Structures are given as structure tokens and as C-alpha cells.
């Protein structure tokens, strides 16, 4: 019989506050906007050791000792996390090397990702030079090798790369910098977690030294094997949908799955099954443990040497770690392996630990390995799900084999418990939840984990099994597609504040617990703030602008008391990614917006790239644009043309189009000349959204006597030197100017001469690279809220 661990035995009563303090200390350190110097973190760790010594003595009340242990653990974890961050930050790319042509020699450190525009890959740096002089770079770079980059032939894609190959390349680098928006994906945190401190691209223009393959190496053998297997899967399976899913399940290459398939997976709540997640690793460990245990029991000698349950546990853990390694050793896989190892070691100790201690210990160990996991939704979903299953487990066990109906009932109950408990957390993290998720997962979980994944993995040894795995994926796709087609397959709500989210999670947990229904019912009112929350809107007669951070492009959300207009939708990044899908759709969902009007200033892709995604999300939105007849977007949503003089009023706020004139559609030769210029005003404050107009259009507006005066100006053409003429700025007289441009963009926007014009007139220019998403309100016309300031963390890049 295993010994049961009681809280008061052998001082183990201190373990729970130690673990809780460790988690709390990590969470507090992650809130830092700037890192302290390393001696401060060293002092915190030293103080923690002193407090731990005091708490370990038998003197003093138990409550005091537990408090000391909690504070000590918090100080130690915060100190070690901050010290590690300082060490990593010290390896950052020197600002003096940004934008310079560097000659780099290194080894391809991971299997490259190919798209229609080129390759993305990681390079482990061995040597680097600038103008023949050696320079120091971060250990790993994330590089793109694109068709036509740096003057190369735009008709062809770059050569094939293999993991483990050594190359000499000319590259142009920049600091890790991503778009920063409210409720958006934190790309800079992702780069930080991945150990990447510089991104860039390969140059192969006529003035650049040619890329040179030096040869193969023995480095990164697992990545070489992964690439070979992925390429073999994609070459064998003709159905691209099935091939991408099979490749993702075997090698962890999520990029192999197309965006349309991801949309279906998210709508049906099974996205976690289509990437190497904790569920896959756990199920693999369970199956491997069963296999090792069965083999072990066939040998009496082995059983006498070591108990079969222990051998099964260790064997399952080792094989699961090997699977996680082969699938790319992603952060979710690392967390799962560490959690399984922690729980396994506790079981090998022969004591029965209380589940809260096991749960907290696994959480603390994972955070000691990767503190920044605490900022990832996957961490919260995984650990809350495990905690809920622990808490709702009756503990009853039977030595008799369970019948099929009993097993199905247990599976249904566990899935239902997790669904109820995680729904509020999912709404808090993602703003939407799948209504059909419970039904979808009842079939998808056993089908993917017990049929598709084993066939896909066995195909590494017998490739013909990949054909069967593909058939299984296609059958599942039909089922999921049918569920996703339901009108209310998923529901979205506005992002609630933290207090409402916390209340909702508590309510979901209460409903899932094994408690009397009179107590469970208390969870219902706790859910209401999450389900009914509405984002605050401007008062009647007021309006606000939210200039989203989309990189090199325009995208502005204009909100009044009861209406919403979206002005442009940002750029298209690739065939699978655009600003609408990545930025605007999550942002509009988090705000709970129902867009009344989508206004596309002109046809350029940096203004219309995300329009299709926004139109798909907002079927009720009208379309107003200067697009020519026959444009593909007009096939998705018939619209009307922008014509100067068109006016309307929403909630006491007046909207007026100032450009183009009706006759401009026949005379204009450039799309920029047809940019729709919109003025928004409430009688006290005004905003002018100018699109990509250039000096001739600015002069035309002045000649027509248009009312241009505004408090805030969307800088014309992102700050190009062809716009923002002196006469135009003097007519507008803005206090603030918003320049939406990409960090270190190839056009040099906003141009220094243009910035000088603004500075000479006392106009404050707020640009996307330094501000992130910018929020301006008519109630406070002299100020703007920058996302890079309000949500600043130490891993966020702060440009010069």
C-alpha cells in the first residue's frame, strides 16, 4: 500500500505555500515593463534563501513559517526569472547592425517552412562580418528567403534548404518587432520564448555575394529526420488537406495545415487535436506505458529486478519525450513532458500525494523551466483542465474491467466537465467558444488519438499506412465540416475585464464540481458577467479612433455611441495571412463590434489585404470604396463608390467624404489619386482620414475649399515624401498625426523630410512602430493611448 502524504508530516505542510509562492513570484516578475539590473535579482534570490532557512526551523507559529515560505518562494522564482531574462536580453542584436548587409555563416537549425513567396528558416550563427570585419550576432536568427528579394529574380523561388546544412549568406537583420494590438497575438513574446533575438531576410541581388552552400553537417539530426518525413508525406499524399494534417501530427509542422482548415477546427473546438499538444503527448505516453508494461510482465526476471508498473511509467515517459522531440520539441510539448515527468517521479516515490500538491508542483516545475509559459493561453487551458479533472474525480476505482458503456459514460462526463469549466476561460482568452465542441470532440478525440495518429506515426516505418491515415482524416473532415456549417457552431462575446473573467472561470469550475446542485447553481450568476459583457462605447455625440498596428498599411476603427466604421483593412502578408485575419477580426471580436460600414480608400493591397476576412466576419456591413468595377472584393460584397459630398450622421457625429470627385474616376492614373478622404466631426473635434493621397490631391482639396481642419490626421500615404505638403498641413492644423507604417519598412516611411514638416508646425507624430495600436478619443483630443506603453513588458521591442 502506498503511503498517504498528510500536510503536517515531516514539515511537508510548507510545500503548498512554497509552490503557490513560486507561481505568484513568476507571475509578478512577468508584469515588469523594464528589467532591473542583475544584482537586484541576485539579491532577491539571496533573500529567498535566508527566508527559506527561517521557515524551515521548528521555531515560531505554523502560520508565520508558511508565510515566510510563500514569500521566499516568490522572491526566488521572481529573481531567477529576472536574472534569466537579463542574460537573454544581453545577447540582443546591436541597433548599429540593423538594416546593414551582413555576411553570415551558419547551420540551418530547424526544418524550413515553404510558402508561395519563399522560405522561412532558423540559422544557428557560427560567424558574421560587416564590411569584412567580424561582428557579434545573437546565437539564432529567424530568416526569410523570398523570391525577388534584394534584387533577385522575382519569377523564381529560392533554392531548397535542408536542416543541418551549412550556408554562407548575405542577410539584412532587424530587432524582433511585431504588431502590438489589444487582445492580439504577442509575436515578440513568441520570439522571446523561442530564443530568437533577430529576424531578417537573405539578399541575393546583383551587388550581394551569392548564397553559398558549404556542405552538410551532423548538426540537428532530429530536424533532418523531421524534414525528410514531412517531405515524404507531402510527396505521397495527393489530398493537400489530409497531407497537411498528417504531416502536422507526425512532425509538428502546423504550417502544413491550410488556414481554411484551421478555421473549421477552431469553429468545432478541435484545433488542439491538430497540433502536437499536451493531449497527444499524454495519450502517447499512456499507450507507450501500456506496451512497455505488457512486455515487461512477460519476463519474471525483469519483474523481480524492477516492478512492472514502474518500468511502464518510465518507459512511457521516455518514449513520450522522444515523440515530443521528433515533433519539434515545441513549447506545449515541453510543458507536457515536464508535467508528466513531475507526476511520474511522485508516483515512483511510493506515496499518495494530495492532488492539489501534485497539481501545484507540476505547475511550479513547468514555470521554473519556462516562466514565460504563464503568458500563453495553452498553459492556462491545460492546467485548468487538469486541475478540474483532479477536483471532480470521485476517486472510486474498480478492479473489474469496465464495460464499453461505462467507458463511454466516463469519456462523456470528463469531456462535459472540461467543456463546462473551460468555456468561460476560452471566452476570456479567445473571445469565442465552439457550441458544437462537445459533440465534435466526443468523436474527434478518440478518432485522432487512437486511429489517425497511430497510423500516421506507423507510416514512418510503412509509408502505405499514411494512405489510411489520410482516409481517416478525410472522413473526420466531413464530420467537422458538417458541424461547422451550423449557423451557431461558435459564439463570440466581447472580451471581458479580468475580474469578470476570473468570476466566470470560478463559475464554470463550480458547475463542474461534484457538489450538491444547490451549491453548483451559484456558478450561474458568476458566468453572467462573461456572457453579457459589452465593451464601453463613446457617449452620444462623441467618437473614437483605434488605429490598429498592422505594419505597412492602414486600418482604423471609428466608433460612435451605436455605430462602427472600419477605414481600410491593412496589408496581405501572404496567401495564408493578412491583417484582417490576424489583427482586425480578433480586435473586432474582442470589442463585440457589429460593423456598419467598411470603407476601403483605394485598391492597393496594403489597404484592402484584410477586407475579405472582415467582410466574412461582418456579413451585415455595407461596403463603400473607390474600387473599380469587376474588383474581386465587389464580388464578395456589392458596394457603392466614394464621391465627394456624400454625408451622413451617426449618434450626433457627422461623416463627410471630401475626395474623390466623380470626375476623378475617369482621369486618375494611379490608385492613390482615388483615395477616399473621410472627415469625422462632432462640432468640437474632428479627424481626417486621408488614405494615400499625394500632393496633387492635397492641392485639389485646397482648391475646392474643402473643410480640412482637424484635431487628428491620419498621415497621408504613411508619411511618403510625395504627401503632407506644407500648405495641406497648414490647412488641417492637427494637434496629432497618426502614421501607420511598418518597422524599418523598405519605403522609408515616414520620410525624415515629412517628419520635419510636422515638427516645424508643432504637430506631434505618433507612428505604429513606437506606439503599436493607437487610441484617440474626441473627449481627450490632445492625447493618444499607445498600446506599447499601456501594455509594455520587458520583452517588447522599444525602437530608437
Short mmCIF file of C-alpha atoms in Angstrom, two decimals, residues 436-737:
data_model
loop_
_atom_site.label_atom_id
_atom_site.label_comp_id
_atom_site.label_asym_id
_atom_site.label_seq_id
_atom_site.Cartn_x
_atom_site.Cartn_y
_atom_site.Cartn_z
CA UNK A 436 -20.59 22.09 -31.11
CA UNK A 437 -17.23 21.42 -29.44
CA UNK A 438 -18.55 18.81 -27.01
CA UNK A 439 -20.15 16.76 -29.80
CA UNK A 440 -17.17 17.23 -32.11
CA UNK A 441 -14.61 16.20 -29.51
CA UNK A 442 -16.52 13.08 -28.45
CA UNK A 443 -15.67 11.60 -31.83
CA UNK A 444 -12.57 13.56 -32.74
CA UNK A 445 -10.53 12.85 -29.59
CA UNK A 446 -10.62 9.02 -29.81
CA UNK A 447 -10.51 9.11 -33.62
CA UNK A 448 -7.43 11.31 -33.81
CA UNK A 449 -5.57 9.84 -30.83
CA UNK A 450 -6.39 6.16 -31.36
CA UNK A 451 -6.72 5.93 -35.15
CA UNK A 452 -5.22 8.83 -37.11
CA UNK A 453 -2.13 9.48 -35.01
CA UNK A 454 -1.04 5.81 -34.64
CA UNK A 455 -1.47 5.26 -38.38
CA UNK A 456 0.42 8.44 -39.18
CA UNK A 457 3.30 7.52 -36.87
CA UNK A 458 3.42 3.92 -38.10
CA UNK A 459 3.67 5.31 -41.64
CA UNK A 460 7.24 6.39 -40.85
CA UNK A 461 8.15 2.69 -40.96
CA UNK A 462 5.48 1.63 -43.50
CA UNK A 463 4.52 4.58 -45.75
CA UNK A 464 1.43 2.81 -47.09
CA UNK A 465 -0.21 3.47 -43.72
CA UNK A 466 -0.15 7.18 -44.49
CA UNK A 467 -2.81 6.49 -47.10
CA UNK A 468 -5.06 5.00 -44.41
CA UNK A 469 -4.32 7.92 -42.11
CA UNK A 470 -5.30 10.31 -44.91
CA UNK A 471 -8.59 8.49 -45.42
CA UNK A 472 -9.27 8.73 -41.70
CA UNK A 473 -8.55 12.47 -41.80
CA UNK A 474 -10.86 12.96 -44.77
CA UNK A 475 -13.69 11.15 -43.00
CA UNK A 476 -13.19 13.30 -39.91
CA UNK A 477 -13.11 16.43 -42.09
CA UNK A 478 -16.58 15.61 -43.44
CA UNK A 479 -17.93 15.32 -39.91
CA UNK A 480 -16.29 18.53 -38.74
CA UNK A 481 -17.32 20.40 -41.88
CA UNK A 482 -20.95 19.45 -41.30
CA UNK A 483 -20.79 20.68 -37.70
CA UNK A 484 -19.01 23.91 -38.68
CA UNK A 485 -21.75 24.64 -41.22
CA UNK A 486 -24.32 25.13 -38.47
CA UNK A 487 -25.23 28.83 -38.16
CA UNK A 488 -24.30 28.93 -34.49
CA UNK A 489 -21.40 26.49 -34.49
CA UNK A 490 -19.42 29.02 -32.47
CA UNK A 491 -20.38 32.10 -30.49
CA UNK A 492 -18.32 35.19 -29.79
CA UNK A 493 -18.58 37.71 -26.98
CA UNK A 494 -16.75 40.93 -26.18
CA UNK A 495 -13.56 40.44 -24.20
CA UNK A 496 -14.47 40.85 -20.51
CA UNK A 497 -12.23 42.61 -17.98
CA UNK A 498 -10.03 40.39 -15.77
CA UNK A 499 -12.42 40.48 -12.80
CA UNK A 500 -15.31 39.24 -14.94
CA UNK A 501 -13.13 36.56 -16.48
CA UNK A 502 -11.99 35.34 -13.07
CA UNK A 503 -15.58 35.22 -11.85
CA UNK A 504 -16.60 33.28 -14.96
CA UNK A 505 -13.83 30.71 -14.54
CA UNK A 506 -14.84 30.22 -10.90
CA UNK A 507 -18.44 29.81 -12.00
CA UNK A 508 -17.51 27.18 -14.58
CA UNK A 509 -15.46 25.25 -12.02
CA UNK A 510 -18.34 25.35 -9.52
CA UNK A 511 -20.74 23.96 -12.12
CA UNK A 512 -18.31 21.14 -12.92
CA UNK A 513 -17.55 20.11 -9.32
CA UNK A 514 -19.08 17.12 -7.59
CA UNK A 515 -21.21 19.25 -5.29
CA UNK A 516 -24.92 19.44 -4.47
CA UNK A 517 -26.82 21.26 -7.19
CA UNK A 518 -27.79 23.95 -4.71
CA UNK A 519 -24.10 24.87 -4.50
CA UNK A 520 -23.40 24.33 -8.20
CA UNK A 521 -26.18 26.78 -9.05
CA UNK A 522 -24.07 29.53 -7.50
CA UNK A 523 -21.84 29.27 -10.56
CA UNK A 524 -24.58 30.54 -12.88
CA UNK A 525 -24.58 34.19 -11.72
CA UNK A 526 -20.78 34.14 -11.80
CA UNK A 527 -20.95 33.31 -15.52
CA UNK A 528 -23.21 36.22 -16.40
CA UNK A 529 -20.52 38.97 -16.48
CA UNK A 530 -18.56 36.98 -19.08
CA UNK A 531 -21.57 36.13 -21.21
CA UNK A 532 -23.26 39.54 -21.08
CA UNK A 533 -20.28 41.88 -21.04
CA UNK A 534 -20.35 44.75 -23.55
CA UNK A 535 -17.34 46.86 -24.36
CA UNK A 536 -17.74 50.50 -23.26
CA UNK A 537 -18.60 52.83 -26.14
CA UNK A 538 -18.29 56.60 -26.61
CA UNK A 539 -21.10 58.75 -25.28
CA UNK A 540 -23.66 60.16 -27.74
CA UNK A 541 -22.06 62.98 -29.69
CA UNK A 542 -18.55 61.61 -29.13
CA UNK A 543 -16.36 59.29 -31.20
CA UNK A 544 -13.04 57.49 -31.05
CA UNK A 545 -10.41 56.19 -33.47
CA UNK A 546 -8.46 53.00 -32.95
CA UNK A 547 -5.55 52.87 -35.39
CA UNK A 548 -4.62 49.20 -35.42
CA UNK A 549 -0.98 48.15 -35.64
CA UNK A 550 -0.97 46.25 -38.95
CA UNK A 551 2.54 47.01 -40.17
CA UNK A 552 2.86 48.76 -43.52
CA UNK A 553 -0.76 49.64 -44.21
CA UNK A 554 -3.83 51.48 -42.96
CA UNK A 555 -6.59 50.13 -40.72
CA UNK A 556 -8.65 52.40 -38.47
CA UNK A 557 -11.77 51.55 -36.47
CA UNK A 558 -14.10 54.53 -35.90
CA UNK A 559 -16.67 54.06 -33.11
CA UNK A 560 -19.60 56.21 -32.06
CA UNK A 561 -22.23 55.55 -29.40
CA UNK A 562 -24.04 52.99 -31.53
CA UNK A 563 -22.19 52.58 -34.85
CA UNK A 564 -18.86 51.33 -36.16
CA UNK A 565 -16.92 52.14 -39.33
CA UNK A 566 -13.73 50.40 -40.44
CA UNK A 567 -11.46 52.53 -42.64
CA UNK A 568 -9.16 50.21 -44.64
CA UNK A 569 -8.11 46.73 -43.58
CA UNK A 570 -4.32 46.64 -43.71
CA UNK A 571 -1.98 44.56 -45.88
CA UNK A 572 -1.93 41.00 -47.11
CA UNK A 573 1.14 39.28 -45.70
CA UNK A 574 0.92 36.06 -47.72
CA UNK A 575 -1.63 33.74 -49.29
CA UNK A 576 -2.47 32.35 -45.85
CA UNK A 577 -2.19 35.51 -43.74
CA UNK A 578 -3.49 39.07 -43.82
CA UNK A 579 -4.18 41.91 -41.41
CA UNK A 580 -7.89 41.17 -41.41
CA UNK A 581 -7.46 37.61 -40.19
CA UNK A 582 -4.57 38.29 -37.82
CA UNK A 583 -5.45 41.70 -36.39
CA UNK A 584 -8.86 43.14 -37.26
CA UNK A 585 -11.05 40.06 -36.79
CA UNK A 586 -9.71 39.34 -33.26
CA UNK A 587 -9.88 43.04 -32.43
CA UNK A 588 -13.46 43.49 -33.64
CA UNK A 589 -14.48 40.30 -31.85
CA UNK A 590 -12.90 41.44 -28.59
CA UNK A 591 -14.73 44.76 -28.85
CA UNK A 592 -18.00 42.99 -29.62
CA UNK A 593 -18.38 45.07 -32.78
CA UNK A 594 -21.06 44.83 -35.45
CA UNK A 595 -19.55 46.88 -38.26
CA UNK A 596 -21.99 49.12 -40.09
CA UNK A 597 -19.69 50.28 -42.88
CA UNK A 598 -16.39 49.11 -44.33
CA UNK A 599 -14.69 51.93 -46.23
CA UNK A 600 -11.79 50.93 -48.48
CA UNK A 601 -9.92 54.06 -49.51
CA UNK A 602 -8.44 52.53 -52.70
CA UNK A 603 -7.36 49.27 -54.27
CA UNK A 604 -3.73 48.97 -53.05
CA UNK A 605 -3.17 45.73 -51.17
CA UNK A 606 -1.82 47.45 -48.07
CA UNK A 607 -5.31 48.93 -47.64
CA UNK A 608 -7.52 46.06 -48.84
CA UNK A 609 -5.47 42.99 -47.82
CA UNK A 610 -7.69 42.08 -44.87
CA UNK A 611 -11.02 43.08 -46.41
CA UNK A 612 -12.18 39.56 -47.30
CA UNK A 613 -11.71 38.37 -43.70
CA UNK A 614 -13.56 41.38 -42.28
CA UNK A 615 -16.44 41.00 -44.75
CA UNK A 616 -16.73 37.29 -43.92
CA UNK A 617 -16.89 38.09 -40.21
CA UNK A 618 -19.29 41.02 -40.64
CA UNK A 619 -21.98 39.90 -43.12
CA UNK A 620 -24.18 42.90 -42.27
CA UNK A 621 -21.52 45.52 -43.12
CA UNK A 622 -22.03 47.78 -46.15
CA UNK A 623 -19.10 48.48 -48.47
CA UNK A 624 -18.00 51.93 -49.64
CA UNK A 625 -14.86 52.24 -51.77
CA UNK A 626 -13.12 53.59 -54.85
CA UNK A 627 -12.64 50.09 -56.26
CA UNK A 628 -13.10 49.66 -59.98
CA UNK A 629 -15.97 47.59 -61.36
CA UNK A 630 -15.02 43.94 -61.54
CA UNK A 631 -12.71 44.01 -58.50
CA UNK A 632 -12.76 40.66 -56.67
CA UNK A 633 -13.92 42.23 -53.41
CA UNK A 634 -17.05 43.60 -55.08
CA UNK A 635 -17.95 40.01 -55.92
CA UNK A 636 -17.95 39.26 -52.19
CA UNK A 637 -19.98 42.32 -51.23
CA UNK A 638 -21.54 44.75 -53.75
CA UNK A 639 -20.73 48.30 -52.73
CA UNK A 640 -21.07 51.95 -53.62
CA UNK A 641 -18.42 54.40 -54.79
CA UNK A 642 -16.85 57.16 -52.73
CA UNK A 643 -17.88 60.54 -54.10
CA UNK A 644 -17.04 63.89 -52.53
CA UNK A 645 -20.07 65.44 -50.85
CA UNK A 646 -21.50 62.18 -49.53
CA UNK A 647 -22.52 62.83 -45.91
CA UNK A 648 -24.30 61.04 -43.10
CA UNK A 649 -24.71 61.31 -39.34
CA UNK A 650 -24.46 58.67 -36.60
CA UNK A 651 -25.26 59.39 -32.95
CA UNK A 652 -24.53 63.12 -33.26
CA UNK A 653 -21.30 62.60 -35.21
CA UNK A 654 -21.05 63.77 -38.82
CA UNK A 655 -19.21 61.85 -41.55
CA UNK A 656 -18.29 63.52 -44.84
CA UNK A 657 -16.36 62.32 -47.91
CA UNK A 658 -14.07 65.03 -49.31
CA UNK A 659 -12.40 63.11 -52.14
CA UNK A 660 -12.51 61.85 -54.90
CA UNK A 661 -14.78 63.90 -57.15
CA UNK A 662 -17.00 61.94 -59.53
CA UNK A 663 -14.89 63.00 -62.49
CA UNK A 664 -11.66 61.75 -60.91
CA UNK A 665 -12.55 58.14 -61.67
CA UNK A 666 -12.04 58.73 -65.38
CA UNK A 667 -8.98 60.98 -65.11
CA UNK A 668 -6.91 59.29 -62.38
CA UNK A 669 -3.98 57.14 -63.47
CA UNK A 670 -2.85 55.96 -60.02
CA UNK A 671 -4.94 54.22 -57.36
CA UNK A 672 -3.55 56.64 -54.76
CA UNK A 673 -5.24 59.53 -56.57
CA UNK A 674 -8.64 57.91 -55.90
CA UNK A 675 -8.16 57.54 -52.15
CA UNK A 676 -11.37 58.18 -50.25
CA UNK A 677 -10.76 61.05 -47.80
CA UNK A 678 -13.13 60.98 -44.83
CA UNK A 679 -13.69 63.71 -42.25
CA UNK A 680 -15.36 62.79 -38.97
CA UNK A 681 -16.54 65.60 -36.69
CA UNK A 682 -18.90 66.28 -33.79
CA UNK A 683 -18.88 70.10 -33.85
CA UNK A 684 -16.00 70.37 -31.35
CA UNK A 685 -13.36 67.92 -32.53
CA UNK A 686 -12.61 66.41 -35.93
CA UNK A 687 -10.49 63.68 -37.50
CA UNK A 688 -9.27 63.49 -41.10
CA UNK A 689 -8.54 60.10 -42.67
CA UNK A 690 -6.57 60.82 -45.83
CA UNK A 691 -5.68 57.44 -47.31
CA UNK A 692 -2.80 57.60 -49.79
CA UNK A 693 -3.50 60.98 -51.36
CA UNK A 694 -0.44 62.79 -52.71
CA UNK A 695 0.34 66.46 -53.24
CA UNK A 696 -1.82 66.88 -56.40
CA UNK A 697 -4.86 65.60 -54.48
CA UNK A 698 -3.97 67.77 -51.50
CA UNK A 699 -3.87 70.80 -53.79
CA UNK A 700 -7.20 69.79 -55.33
CA UNK A 701 -8.78 69.66 -51.86
CA UNK A 702 -7.42 73.10 -51.08
CA UNK A 703 -8.63 74.48 -54.39
CA UNK A 704 -12.12 73.06 -53.82
CA UNK A 705 -12.32 74.81 -50.45
CA UNK A 706 -12.90 71.57 -48.57
CA UNK A 707 -13.22 71.82 -44.80
CA UNK A 708 -9.96 70.18 -43.75
CA UNK A 709 -9.46 71.45 -40.19
CA UNK A 710 -8.99 68.51 -37.82
CA UNK A 711 -7.52 67.71 -34.42
CA UNK A 712 -6.09 64.39 -35.54
CA UNK A 713 -4.80 63.48 -39.01
CA UNK A 714 -4.13 60.05 -40.45
CA UNK A 715 -0.83 60.87 -42.16
CA UNK A 716 -1.34 60.68 -45.95
CA UNK A 717 0.44 57.80 -47.70
CA UNK A 718 2.08 56.60 -44.46
CA UNK A 719 4.39 59.63 -44.45
CA UNK A 720 5.69 59.42 -48.01
CA UNK A 721 7.65 62.44 -49.25
CA UNK A 722 5.04 62.76 -52.03
CA UNK A 723 2.40 63.80 -49.47
CA UNK A 724 1.89 66.05 -46.43
CA UNK A 725 2.70 69.29 -48.24
CA UNK A 726 3.22 72.43 -46.17
CA UNK A 727 0.03 74.10 -47.45
CA UNK A 728 -2.00 70.99 -46.66
CA UNK A 729 -0.71 70.75 -43.08
CA UNK A 730 -1.38 74.45 -42.52
CA UNK A 731 -4.97 73.95 -43.66
CA UNK A 732 -5.56 70.89 -41.46
CA UNK A 733 -3.72 72.25 -38.38
CA UNK A 734 -3.79 68.96 -36.49
CA UNK A 735 -2.58 68.55 -32.93
CA UNK A 736 -1.80 64.87 -33.51
CA UNK A 737 -0.83 62.90 -36.60
#
